[in-house]
Amino acid sequence: RSTPVPRVFADDTPTREGWSVGWRGKDVFGFDSGRLTVYGQTAETRQYTFEDRTPAVDRSRDNTFDNEVFGFSTDFTRTFGINRFTIGGDWSETTQQGVRSGTVPPAGETFPTSAFPKTDFTLGGIFLQDEITLLGGQLRIVPAVRWDTYELETANDPLYPGPRADQSHDHISPKLGVVWWGHDNFGLFANWAEGFKAPTPSQVNNYFANLAFGYTSAPNPNLKPETSQAIEFGVRMRDVSLFGAEVSGQAVVFKSDYKDFISQQVVSGAGTPANPMVYQWINFTDVEIQGFEARANAYWENGFSTRFACAYADGETTSAGVTRQLPSIDPVNVVVGVGYDE
């Protein structure tokens, strides 16, 4: 039987302070235009809960989470005839730490404890893009390349009971896009791109156990970054008169192939206190996702408007020669909205 809890007191106190400084200019460093943004944010959260339990011993929880971010982003653009070059980059460093404390901890735990060690997480990237305009503006070819890097560095934390790992990696991702407006109102487009996604600190280093309810969350020091190749084809329309409205929208089909796809899975256990389920972020060797997306917006002169969007995707993962459905794929999504502006 559950223990009666006639009275609960809770106090959540989040505080956040942030700042940003932006600059824009023309004819700078040999470029037509440039932009720079520097930003920072400090966020602190404390969640305190007290339970009046009868006849059991009263219980409290006092959890804190601190997150500090500093970073910048910038880009510069110059046009040479039919070419419009853009070069830019971004960098950020996030420091986070948290402590779980209180009285009467769950079975198998001691307070205070940390679900993850204090971590510095650095993300950076540089990109170069060229937008080539042909056929009087009807055809645009957009080649680009981006270099990404990340570093995950942990501190020795005596309150963190699990294993911890430091990581760093980098990757070069090319991209090519084509847009052709063969008609004033209708156009075709295609994109091919490689992608890169670094694992987050909470995916690599985390530990939590609730043995009484038969589950734990385990770290994965060997978690790898995710890479992908994606291709998409679609059609766009703009300024189309339909049913007395001005309509715009697009439809696209896509296919993506992933290596080391990151997903949280139950890797072992039966869900009992003696043999708890173990949740862990792991890499799927090969993943293929394909689908369809469409959206449209319509505006009438009387102030009414409507929007529509739908998305469908199907995913499969292959490991050790066995193919099965990807469990983290979203179901079919449909969104319909109606608006009025007087």
CSV table of C-alpha atoms in Angstrom, one decimal, residues 150 167 197-199 204 220-226 259-262 282-283:
chain,number,residue,atom,x,y,z
A,150,TYR,CA,32.9,19.9,-29.8
A,167,GLN,CA,35.1,13.6,-25.3
A,197,LYS,CA,25.3,16.0,-34.1
A,198,ALA,CA,27.4,15.9,-30.9
A,199,PRO,CA,26.0,13.9,-27.9
A,204,VAL,CA,27.2,10.7,-22.1
A,220,ASN,CA,27.5,5.7,-21.7
A,221,PRO,CA,31.1,6.9,-21.8
A,222,ASN,CA,31.5,5.3,-25.3
A,223,LEU,CA,28.6,7.2,-26.9
A,224,LYS,CA,29.7,8.5,-30.4
A,225,PRO,CA,28.6,11.6,-32.3
A,226,GLU,CA,25.9,11.1,-34.9
A,259,LYS,CA,25.5,6.4,-38.8
A,260,ASP,CA,25.8,6.0,-35.0
A,261,PHE,CA,22.2,7.3,-34.5
A,262,ILE,CA,21.7,8.4,-30.9
A,282,ILE,CA,23.2,4.2,-27.3
A,283,ASN,CA,24.3,4.3,-30.9
